[in-house]
Coordinates of C-alpha atoms and ligand atoms in Angstrom, one line a residue:
M147 CA -20.7 -16.7 45.7
K148 CA -18.8 -13.5 46.5
T149 CA -15.4 -14.1 48.1
V150 CA -14.5 -11.5 50.7
L151 CA -11.0 -10.7 51.9
L152 CA -10.7 -9.5 55.4
S153 CA -7.4 -8.3 57.0
A154 CA -6.4 -10.2 60.1
E155 CA -5.8 -6.9 61.8
E156 CA -9.4 -5.7 61.4
H157 CA -11.3 -5.8 64.7
N158 CA -14.2 -8.0 63.6
T159 CA -12.4 -10.5 61.4
A160 CA -11.9 -13.3 63.9
L161 CA -15.6 -13.2 64.9
T162 CA -16.9 -13.1 61.3
A163 CA -14.7 -16.1 60.5
A164 CA -15.7 -18.0 63.6
E165 CA -19.4 -17.5 62.7
L166 CA -18.9 -18.8 59.2
I167 CA -17.0 -21.9 60.6
K168 CA -19.8 -22.5 63.1
A169 CA -22.3 -22.3 60.3
G170 CA -20.5 -25.1 58.4
E171 CA -18.9 -22.7 55.8
L172 CA -15.3 -22.7 54.4
V173 CA -12.9 -20.0 55.5
A174 CA -9.3 -19.6 54.3
I175 CA -7.0 -19.0 57.3
P176 CA -3.5 -17.8 57.6
T177 CA -0.9 -19.9 59.4
E178 CA 2.8 -19.5 59.9
T179 CA 3.4 -22.3 57.3
V180 CA 0.9 -21.9 54.4
Y181 CA -2.7 -20.7 54.1
G182 CA -5.3 -23.4 55.1
L183 CA -8.8 -24.0 53.7
G184 CA -10.6 -24.4 57.0
A185 CA -13.9 -25.8 58.1
D186 CA -15.4 -27.2 61.3
G187 CA -13.4 -30.4 61.7
L188 CA -16.2 -32.1 63.7
N189 CA -18.9 -31.5 61.1
P190 CA -18.8 -34.0 58.2
E191 CA -20.8 -31.8 55.8
A192 CA -18.5 -28.9 56.3
V193 CA -15.5 -31.2 55.9
A194 CA -17.0 -32.5 52.6
K195 CA -17.0 -29.0 51.3
I196 CA -13.2 -28.8 51.7
F197 CA -12.7 -31.9 49.6
R198 CA -15.0 -30.5 46.9
A199 CA -13.4 -27.0 46.8
K200 CA -9.9 -28.4 46.6
G201 CA -10.7 -31.4 44.3
R202 CA -8.9 -33.5 46.9
P203 CA -8.8 -37.3 46.8
Q204 CA -11.1 -38.8 49.5
D205 CA -8.4 -41.0 50.9
N206 CA -6.2 -38.0 52.0
P207 CA -6.9 -37.1 55.6
L208 CA -6.9 -33.5 57.0
I209 CA -5.1 -31.9 59.9
L210 CA -7.1 -30.7 62.9
H211 CA -6.0 -27.3 64.0
I212 CA -6.3 -26.6 67.7
A213 CA -5.9 -23.4 69.8
E214 CA -4.1 -24.9 72.8
A215 CA -1.8 -27.9 73.2
A216 CA -4.1 -29.2 75.9
D217 CA -6.9 -29.6 73.4
M218 CA -5.2 -32.6 71.8
E219 CA -6.6 -34.6 74.6
K220 CA -10.1 -33.8 73.3
F221 CA -9.4 -35.5 70.0
C222 CA -6.7 -38.1 70.7
H223 CA -6.2 -41.0 73.0
D224 CA -3.2 -43.0 74.3
I225 CA -1.0 -39.9 73.9
P226 CA 2.6 -40.9 74.5
D227 CA 4.9 -38.8 76.6
A228 CA 6.9 -37.8 73.5
A229 CA 3.8 -36.0 72.2
Y230 CA 3.6 -33.8 75.3
R231 CA 7.3 -33.0 75.1
L232 CA 7.1 -32.1 71.4
A233 CA 4.1 -29.9 72.1
E234 CA 5.9 -28.2 74.9
A235 CA 9.0 -27.6 72.6
F236 CA 7.3 -26.6 69.3
W237 CA 3.7 -25.5 69.8
P238 CA 2.4 -23.2 68.7
G239 CA 4.5 -23.9 65.7
P240 CA 5.0 -25.7 62.4
L241 CA 4.7 -29.3 63.7
T242 CA 1.9 -31.8 63.2
M243 CA 1.6 -34.9 65.2
V244 CA -0.3 -38.1 64.2
L245 CA -2.0 -39.7 67.2
P246 CA -4.7 -42.3 67.8
A247 CA -8.1 -40.6 67.1
K248 CA -11.0 -40.4 69.5
D249 CA -14.5 -41.3 68.2
I250 CA -15.5 -37.7 68.3
V251 CA -13.4 -37.1 65.2
P252 CA -15.5 -37.9 62.1
K253 CA -14.2 -40.5 59.6
C254 CA -14.2 -38.0 56.7
T255 CA -11.7 -35.8 58.6
T256 CA -9.3 -38.8 59.1
A257 CA -10.2 -40.4 55.7
G258 CA -11.2 -43.4 57.7
L259 CA -7.9 -43.9 59.5
P260 CA -7.8 -44.7 63.2
T261 CA -5.4 -41.8 63.7
V262 CA -5.7 -38.1 63.4
A263 CA -3.2 -35.4 62.6
V264 CA -3.2 -32.4 65.1
R265 CA -1.4 -29.1 65.0
C266 CA -1.5 -25.9 67.0
P267 CA -0.5 -23.2 64.5
D268 CA 1.6 -20.2 65.4
N269 CA -0.8 -17.5 64.2
A270 CA -2.8 -15.4 66.7
V271 CA -5.8 -14.7 64.5
T272 CA -6.3 -18.3 63.5
R273 CA -6.1 -19.5 67.0
E274 CA -8.6 -16.8 68.0
I275 CA -10.9 -18.0 65.3
I276 CA -10.7 -21.6 66.6
R277 CA -11.3 -20.4 70.1
L278 CA -14.3 -18.3 69.1
A279 CA -15.8 -21.1 66.9
G280 CA -15.4 -23.6 69.8
V281 CA -14.4 -26.3 67.4
P282 CA -11.1 -27.6 65.9
I283 CA -10.6 -26.4 62.3
A284 CA -9.8 -29.1 59.8
A285 CA -7.6 -27.4 57.1
P286 CA -5.5 -28.7 54.3
S287 CA -3.2 -26.3 52.5
A288 CA -5.6 -24.0 50.6
N289 CA -4.2 -24.6 47.1
I290 CA -6.3 -26.6 44.6
S291 CA -5.1 -30.2 44.9
G292 CA -1.8 -30.8 43.1
K293 CA -0.9 -27.1 42.8
P294 CA 1.8 -25.3 44.7
S295 CA 0.7 -24.4 48.2
T296 CA -0.7 -20.9 49.0
T297 CA 1.5 -18.6 51.0
T298 CA -0.4 -15.3 50.4
A299 CA -4.0 -14.4 50.5
Q300 CA -3.8 -13.5 46.9
H301 CA -2.7 -17.1 46.0
V302 CA -5.8 -18.3 47.8
Y303 CA -8.0 -15.8 46.0
N304 CA -6.5 -17.0 42.6
D305 CA -7.5 -20.6 43.4
H306 CA -10.9 -20.1 45.1
N307 CA -12.4 -16.8 44.1
G308 CA -16.2 -17.3 43.9
K309 CA -16.0 -20.6 45.7
I310 CA -15.6 -19.7 49.3
P311 CA -17.1 -16.8 51.3
L312 CA -14.1 -15.6 53.2
I313 CA -10.3 -15.3 53.1
V314 CA -8.6 -14.0 56.2
D315 CA -5.5 -12.1 55.0
G316 CA -2.7 -12.4 57.5
G317 CA 0.1 -11.4 55.1
P318 CA 2.7 -13.6 53.6
C319 CA 3.4 -16.8 55.6
R320 CA 6.5 -16.7 57.7
V321 CA 7.8 -20.3 57.2
G322 CA 6.4 -20.9 53.8
V323 CA 6.3 -24.7 53.6
E324 CA 3.8 -26.9 55.3
S325 CA 4.4 -28.2 58.8
T326 CA 6.7 -31.1 59.7
I327 CA 4.6 -34.2 60.3
V328 CA 5.6 -36.8 62.8
D329 CA 3.8 -40.0 63.5
L330 CA 3.7 -41.0 67.2
T331 CA 1.5 -44.1 66.9
E332 CA 4.3 -46.6 66.4
E333 CA 7.1 -47.7 68.8
K334 CA 9.4 -45.1 67.3
P335 CA 8.5 -41.6 66.1
R336 CA 8.5 -41.4 62.3
L337 CA 9.0 -38.4 60.2
L338 CA 6.3 -38.4 57.5
R339 CA 6.9 -35.0 56.0
P340 CA 9.9 -32.6 56.5
G341 CA 9.2 -29.0 57.3
G342 CA 10.3 -26.0 59.3
I343 CA 11.0 -28.2 62.4
T344 CA 14.1 -30.2 61.4
P345 CA 14.8 -33.9 62.1
H346 CA 17.7 -32.8 64.3
Q347 CA 15.3 -30.6 66.4
L348 CA 12.9 -33.6 66.8
V349 CA 15.7 -36.0 67.8
E350 CA 16.8 -33.6 70.5
V351 CA 13.3 -33.9 72.1
V352 CA 12.3 -37.5 71.3
G353 CA 15.8 -39.1 71.1
D354 CA 15.0 -41.3 68.1
L355 CA 13.4 -40.8 64.7
I356 CA 12.7 -42.9 61.6
L357 CA 12.7 -41.1 58.3
D358 CA 9.8 -42.4 56.3
K359 CA 10.6 -43.4 52.7
A360 CA 8.2 -40.8 51.4
V361 CA 10.5 -38.0 52.6
T362 CA 13.1 -38.6 50.0
Q363 CA 11.7 -41.1 47.4
S364 CA 8.9 -41.2 44.9
I365 CA 6.0 -43.4 45.9
E366 CA 4.4 -45.8 43.5
K367 CA 0.7 -45.1 43.0
D368 CA -0.6 -48.2 44.7
T369 CA 1.7 -48.4 47.7
V370 CA 0.2 -48.0 51.2
V371 CA 1.9 -45.0 52.7
K372 CA 1.7 -43.5 56.2
A373 CA 0.7 -40.0 55.1
P374 CA -1.6 -40.6 52.2
G375 CA -0.9 -37.1 50.8
M376 CA 2.7 -38.0 50.2
K377 CA 2.0 -40.3 47.2
Y378 CA 0.3 -37.7 45.0
R379 CA 2.1 -35.4 42.5
H380 CA 2.2 -32.2 44.3
Y381 CA 3.2 -28.6 44.3
A382 CA 3.5 -28.8 40.5
P383 CA 3.2 -25.9 38.1
E384 CA 1.6 -26.5 34.7
C385 CA 4.9 -27.3 33.1
Q386 CA 7.6 -29.9 33.6
V387 CA 10.2 -29.3 36.4
I388 CA 13.6 -30.9 36.2
V389 CA 15.9 -30.6 39.2
V390 CA 19.5 -30.0 38.1
T391 CA 22.2 -30.8 40.7
G392 CA 26.0 -30.3 40.6
S393 CA 28.0 -27.1 40.6
K394 CA 26.4 -24.0 39.2
E395 CA 28.9 -24.0 36.3
A396 CA 28.1 -27.6 35.4
A397 CA 24.3 -26.8 35.7
A398 CA 24.6 -23.8 33.4
K399 CA 26.4 -26.0 30.8
Y400 CA 23.7 -28.6 31.1
I401 CA 20.9 -26.0 30.8
A402 CA 22.5 -24.3 27.8
E403 CA 22.5 -27.7 26.1
H404 CA 18.9 -28.4 26.8
Y405 CA 17.3 -25.0 26.9
K406 CA 14.4 -24.2 24.6
P407 CA 12.8 -20.7 24.1
G408 CA 10.4 -20.0 26.9
N409 CA 12.1 -22.3 29.5
R410 CA 13.0 -20.8 32.9
V411 CA 15.4 -21.4 35.6
L412 CA 14.5 -21.5 39.3
C413 CA 17.6 -20.9 41.4
F414 CA 19.2 -19.2 44.4
E415 CA 19.9 -15.5 44.4
E416 CA 23.6 -16.2 44.4
E417 CA 23.3 -17.9 41.1
L418 CA 21.2 -15.3 39.2
E419 CA 24.3 -14.1 37.3
V420 CA 25.4 -17.6 36.1
F421 CA 21.9 -18.3 34.7
A422 CA 21.3 -14.8 33.4
S423 CA 20.6 -15.9 29.9
F424 CA 17.9 -18.4 30.9
Y425 CA 15.4 -16.1 32.5
P426 CA 16.1 -17.1 36.0
I427 CA 13.9 -16.5 39.0
A428 CA 15.4 -16.8 42.5
Y429 CA 13.3 -18.2 45.3
G430 CA 15.7 -17.3 48.1
K431 CA 19.4 -17.3 49.1
E432 CA 21.3 -20.6 49.2
S433 CA 23.0 -19.3 52.3
D434 CA 19.7 -18.7 54.0
E435 CA 17.4 -21.8 54.2
D436 CA 14.6 -19.9 55.8
S437 CA 14.4 -17.6 52.7
L438 CA 14.3 -20.7 50.4
M439 CA 11.4 -22.2 52.3
A440 CA 9.6 -18.9 52.4
G441 CA 10.0 -18.1 48.7
L442 CA 9.6 -21.5 47.1
F443 CA 5.8 -21.7 46.6
A444 CA 5.4 -18.2 45.4
A445 CA 8.1 -18.8 42.8
L446 CA 6.5 -22.1 41.7
R447 CA 3.2 -20.3 41.3
E448 CA 4.9 -17.7 39.1
L449 CA 6.2 -20.5 36.9
D450 CA 2.7 -22.0 36.7
D451 CA 2.4 -21.6 33.0
P452 CA 2.3 -24.3 30.3
A453 CA 3.9 -22.0 27.8
I454 CA 7.2 -22.2 29.8
G455 CA 7.5 -25.9 28.9
T456 CA 10.4 -26.7 31.2
V457 CA 11.7 -25.2 34.5
F458 CA 15.3 -26.2 35.4
A459 CA 15.4 -26.0 39.2
R460 CA 18.2 -25.8 41.7
R461 CA 17.9 -27.4 45.1
P462 CA 19.8 -26.9 48.3
N463 CA 22.0 -29.6 50.0
G464 CA 21.6 -30.4 53.6
S465 CA 19.6 -32.4 56.1
G466 CA 17.9 -29.7 58.1
K467 CA 15.5 -27.2 56.7
A468 CA 16.9 -27.9 53.2
L469 CA 15.3 -31.3 53.5
A470 CA 11.8 -29.7 53.4
V471 CA 12.8 -27.6 50.3
Q472 CA 14.3 -30.7 48.5
N473 CA 11.1 -32.7 49.3
R474 CA 8.8 -30.1 47.8
L475 CA 10.9 -29.4 44.8
M476 CA 11.5 -33.1 44.0
K477 CA 7.7 -33.7 44.2
A478 CA 7.1 -30.7 42.0
A479 CA 9.5 -32.3 39.6
G480 CA 7.9 -35.7 39.8
F481 CA 11.3 -36.8 41.1
Q482 CA 13.0 -36.0 37.8
S483 CA 16.5 -35.0 38.6
V484 CA 19.8 -34.9 36.7
D485 CA 23.3 -34.6 37.9
A486 CA 25.0 -32.0 35.7
E487 CA 28.5 -32.8 36.8
P488 CA 30.2 -34.9 34.0
K489 CA 30.7 -38.5 35.1
G490 CA 34.2 -39.2 36.4
L491 CA 36.5 -41.6 34.5
V492 CA 35.7 -45.3 35.0
L493 CA 38.7 -47.6 35.1
G494 CA 38.8 -51.3 35.0
I495 CA 41.6 -52.8 37.0
T496 CA 42.6 -56.4 36.5
G497 CA 45.5 -58.8 36.7
G498 CA 46.5 -62.0 38.5
T499 CA 46.7 -62.5 42.2
G500 CA 49.8 -61.3 43.9
C501 CA 50.7 -58.7 41.3
G502 CA 50.0 -55.6 43.5
K503 CA 46.6 -54.5 42.5
T504 CA 45.9 -53.5 46.1
T505 CA 48.8 -51.0 46.1
L506 CA 47.5 -49.5 42.9
L507 CA 44.0 -49.2 44.3
K508 CA 45.2 -47.6 47.5
V509 CA 47.0 -44.9 45.4
F510 CA 43.8 -44.4 43.4
E511 CA 41.7 -44.0 46.5
Q512 CA 44.1 -41.5 48.0
A513 CA 43.8 -39.5 44.8
G514 CA 40.1 -39.2 45.5
G515 CA 38.9 -42.2 43.5
L516 CA 36.1 -44.6 44.4
I517 CA 36.8 -48.4 44.4
M518 CA 34.3 -51.0 43.5
D519 CA 35.7 -54.4 44.5
C520 CA 33.8 -57.0 42.6
D521 CA 34.8 -59.8 44.9
Q522 CA 33.4 -57.9 47.8
I523 CA 30.3 -57.0 45.9
Y524 CA 29.8 -60.7 45.1
H525 CA 30.0 -61.6 48.8
E526 CA 27.7 -58.7 49.7
L527 CA 25.1 -59.9 47.1
L528 CA 25.2 -63.4 48.7
K529 CA 24.7 -62.0 52.1
T530 CA 22.2 -59.2 51.6
G531 CA 20.0 -60.2 48.7
T532 CA 18.2 -63.4 47.7
A533 CA 18.2 -62.9 44.0
L534 CA 21.7 -64.3 43.5
L535 CA 21.2 -67.2 45.8
D536 CA 17.9 -68.0 44.1
A537 CA 19.6 -68.0 40.7
I538 CA 22.3 -70.3 41.9
E539 CA 19.9 -72.7 43.7
A540 CA 17.7 -72.8 40.5
H541 CA 20.7 -74.0 38.4
F542 CA 22.5 -76.0 41.1
P543 CA 19.8 -77.5 43.3
G544 CA 20.9 -78.3 46.8
C545 CA 23.8 -75.8 46.8
V546 CA 21.9 -73.3 48.9
E547 CA 20.9 -74.4 52.4
G548 CA 18.9 -72.1 54.6
K549 CA 19.8 -68.9 52.6
K550 CA 23.5 -69.8 52.7
L551 CA 25.7 -71.0 49.9
N552 CA 27.3 -74.4 50.4
R553 CA 30.6 -73.5 48.8
K554 CA 32.1 -77.0 49.1
K555 CA 29.2 -78.6 47.3
L556 CA 29.2 -76.0 44.6
A557 CA 33.0 -76.2 44.1
G558 CA 32.6 -80.0 43.9
I559 CA 30.2 -79.6 41.0
V560 CA 31.9 -76.9 38.9
F561 CA 35.6 -77.9 39.2
S562 CA 35.0 -81.2 37.5
D563 CA 32.7 -79.8 34.9
P564 CA 33.8 -76.9 32.7
A565 CA 30.3 -76.4 31.3
A566 CA 28.9 -76.1 34.8
L567 CA 31.6 -73.6 35.7
K568 CA 30.7 -71.5 32.7
D569 CA 27.1 -71.5 33.8
L570 CA 28.0 -70.4 37.3
N571 CA 30.2 -67.7 36.0
A572 CA 27.4 -66.4 33.8
I573 CA 25.1 -66.2 36.9
T574 CA 27.6 -64.5 39.2
H575 CA 29.1 -62.2 36.5
G576 CA 25.7 -61.1 35.5
A577 CA 24.6 -60.3 39.1
V578 CA 27.9 -58.4 39.9
K579 CA 27.7 -56.4 36.7
K580 CA 24.2 -55.4 37.4
E581 CA 25.1 -54.2 40.9
V582 CA 28.2 -52.3 39.6
L583 CA 26.0 -50.5 37.0
R584 CA 23.5 -49.6 39.7
R585 CA 26.3 -48.2 41.9
L586 CA 27.8 -46.3 39.0
D587 CA 24.4 -44.8 38.4
H588 CA 24.3 -43.5 41.9
T589 CA 27.9 -42.2 42.0
P590 CA 27.9 -38.4 42.0
G591 CA 29.4 -36.8 38.9
G592 CA 33.1 -36.0 38.8
I593 CA 34.3 -38.8 40.9
P594 CA 36.6 -41.3 39.2
V595 CA 35.8 -45.0 39.8
A596 CA 38.0 -48.1 39.7
I597 CA 36.3 -51.4 39.1
D598 CA 38.5 -54.1 40.6
A599 CA 37.8 -57.4 38.9
I600 CA 40.0 -60.4 38.0
G601 CA 37.2 -61.4 35.6
L602 CA 37.0 -57.9 34.1
F603 CA 36.7 -59.1 30.5
E604 CA 34.8 -62.4 31.0
S605 CA 32.1 -60.6 33.0
G606 CA 31.5 -57.9 30.4
L607 CA 32.4 -55.2 32.9
A608 CA 35.2 -54.0 30.6
E609 CA 32.5 -52.6 28.3
V610 CA 31.5 -50.0 30.9
C611 CA 35.0 -48.8 31.5
D612 CA 36.7 -45.9 29.8
V613 CA 40.0 -47.6 30.1
T614 CA 41.3 -51.0 31.3
V615 CA 44.5 -51.5 33.2
A616 CA 46.3 -54.7 33.9
V617 CA 48.8 -55.0 36.7
T618 CA 51.6 -57.5 36.2
A619 CA 54.7 -58.6 38.2
P620 CA 57.5 -61.1 37.8
E621 CA 56.5 -64.6 38.8
E622 CA 59.0 -64.9 41.6
D623 CA 57.8 -61.7 43.2
R624 CA 54.2 -62.9 43.0
I625 CA 55.1 -66.2 44.7
N626 CA 56.8 -64.5 47.5
R627 CA 54.0 -62.0 48.0
L628 CA 51.4 -64.7 48.1
M629 CA 53.4 -66.8 50.6
A630 CA 53.8 -63.9 52.9
R631 CA 50.3 -62.4 52.5
D632 CA 48.2 -65.6 52.6
N633 CA 50.5 -67.8 54.6
L634 CA 50.9 -70.3 51.7
T635 CA 53.7 -72.7 50.8
R636 CA 55.5 -72.2 47.5
E637 CA 53.5 -75.0 45.9
Q638 CA 50.2 -73.6 47.0
A639 CA 51.1 -70.2 45.7
L640 CA 52.0 -71.6 42.4
E641 CA 48.9 -73.7 42.2
R642 CA 46.7 -70.6 42.9
M643 CA 48.5 -68.6 40.2
N644 CA 48.2 -71.4 37.6
A645 CA 44.5 -71.7 38.2
Q646 CA 44.1 -68.1 36.8
K647 CA 44.5 -66.7 33.3
P648 CA 48.2 -66.2 32.2
E649 CA 49.8 -62.8 32.3
S650 CA 49.7 -62.7 28.5
Y651 CA 45.9 -62.7 28.6
F652 CA 45.7 -59.6 30.7
R653 CA 48.4 -57.9 28.7
E654 CA 46.7 -58.5 25.4
K655 CA 43.3 -57.4 26.5
S656 CA 44.0 -54.3 28.6
D657 CA 44.6 -50.7 27.3
Y658 CA 47.4 -50.1 29.7
V659 CA 49.8 -52.4 31.5
L660 CA 51.5 -51.4 34.8
E661 CA 54.5 -53.5 35.6
N662 CA 55.2 -53.9 39.3
T663 CA 58.9 -54.6 39.0
G664 CA 60.9 -52.4 41.3
D665 CA 60.3 -52.0 45.1
A666 CA 57.0 -51.1 46.6
E667 CA 57.7 -47.4 46.8
E668 CA 58.7 -47.2 43.2
F669 CA 55.5 -48.9 42.1
R670 CA 53.5 -46.6 44.2
K671 CA 55.1 -43.6 42.5
K672 CA 54.5 -45.2 39.1
C673 CA 50.8 -45.6 39.9
L674 CA 50.5 -42.0 41.1
V675 CA 52.1 -40.6 37.9
F676 CA 49.8 -42.9 35.8
F677 CA 46.7 -41.6 37.5
Q678 CA 47.7 -38.0 37.4
K679 CA 48.2 -38.3 33.6
L680 CA 45.0 -40.3 33.1
L681 CA 42.7 -38.1 35.1
T682 CA 43.9 -34.9 33.5
I683 CA 43.3 -36.5 30.1
K684 CA 39.6 -37.0 31.0
E685 CA 39.2 -33.5 32.4
N686 CA 40.5 -32.0 29.2
T687 CA 38.1 -33.8 26.9
Ligands
TXA735 O1 1.4 -26.6 57.6 C1 0.4 -27.4 57.4 O2 0.4 -28.5 57.9 C2 -0.7 -26.9 56.5 C3 -1.4 -25.7 57.3 C4 -2.7 -25.3 56.7 O3 -1.6 -26.1 58.6 N1 -1.6 -27.9 56.2 C5 -1.3 -28.9 55.4 O4 -2.4 -29.8 55.1 O5 -0.3 -29.0 54.8 P1 -2.4 -30.8 53.9 O6 -3.7 -31.4 53.9 O7 -1.9 -30.1 52.7 O8 -1.4 -31.9 54.3 C6 -1.7 -32.8 55.3 C7 -0.8 -34.0 55.2 C8 -1.2 -34.9 54.1 O9 -0.1 -35.4 53.5 C9 -2.0 -36.0 54.8 O10 -2.0 -37.2 54.1 C10 -1.3 -36.1 56.1 O11 -1.0 -34.7 56.4 N2 -2.1 -36.6 57.2 C11 -3.3 -36.1 57.7 N3 -3.8 -36.9 58.6 C12 -3.0 -38.0 58.7 C13 -3.0 -39.2 59.5 N4 -4.0 -39.4 60.4 N5 -2.0 -40.0 59.3 C14 -1.0 -39.8 58.5 N6 -0.9 -38.7 57.7 C15 -1.9 -37.8 57.8
MG736 MG1 -1.2 -29.7 50.8

């Protein structure tokens, strides 16, 4: 089949395209987002051709493109008020709404779903084609399935030359990433795919918005997702893409260490100089999110070459239009992302109760550090997860009642039986350590972390620390502090202190000992000087 390219500006283009659509043929159409591969959305045989040409999985439904907002009533029922308000605010434009489908919409268009996605594109010639054809046009992005989307007629030609009769050339697409998709079939509007219309813009109209998991996370192959298209590897060039976050200097260092001949960098214009030796290609300006959206797919297509091996890609920060760019890039990368900032120093802070750990931690926090309080984490795990409770119940049957820990009962068992106490500690220490490791993994580079744990050594947490620090204080000071802080008698304070490990234990095991001897202000200063020294040590290595 010969593929013809017709300019949108030519007089007869819309009519020619409409005739082909009516005849059940495929026509590539320009929109403000990306080019679509269009067919009569009410004709199952025409729609089947789309799936064949794209190599698209059958369970991935199509968007119905309509010429006027009012036409949504022809194809959708039970349309909520929010849909009318969104149409009023953003149509014609880069927004797709998922609504309950009328029976007139064939099952192959909706992939068997009871809902249909509709959109009124902001492109004069395409709306004219729809009007002249007298049917809605079902159109996915015109790329071959899995490839970066098509934002110029040439991209479409490269993917479909010889397979479709007509490409309508409307020039490069203005927005450059596919439409924002919002599902209006549930109680609350749900964002299924970020695009040129931002979450903030949607919230201004509908008041409330749930961000679907698929917007920011990778989806397991077998999970049921709201927008079936979100689960496939997408937008991917024929080489591996790794997103590298962190400052451009840190990223350049990371790339220099991992660069192999042929590799490329995909970055912002502002960064071209830093990455000059890694054959960078810029997809837009970091300071101009519109330019990033508009340039992303063309750049990914340029990098579509197995000989490149690896593309190191930079992504913008932000929750507006940047979200759409992040989403497409992360999918192109199969969600492979590395934080190039070196990890901050991890400190283990320990010592008996009443020594002044809290003062030290406050100073640390004021210096920009992040605190992980193991006692608090333990209580959070009991409250929010079931894994820890289940493990306790399995070992100490009857100690968990209705998802709550019966502390008295548990204490009764472990305080009279050292072996049982050891078992309980193994369970709780293991759970807390696992959670601390998970949080460390999610802590952005560069930020120092203090792990606050009285059982720092018994729990094995000391092994993940770069340095361990014990806080000590004279016994009399500790007694007074505990009496005042926890409203205890002298005997109770002593009893609590004696139930813990002796000072000598913490002294022997820790790398550093901070003695809280003088007054509070003096200790604070001591801590500050200590951190200043320690943190510069790490930065210099
Ligand atoms: O900007 C765009 O939306 C472009 C242009 C051509 O209009 N079209 C586009 O189509 O991006 P496509 O097929 O590449 O992406 C449509 C997405 C898919 O992720 C699909 O799963 C989802 O919309 N979708 C379609 N119908 C749906 C439905 N009834 N419920 C949930 N998701 C749906
Ligand atoms: Mg697509």
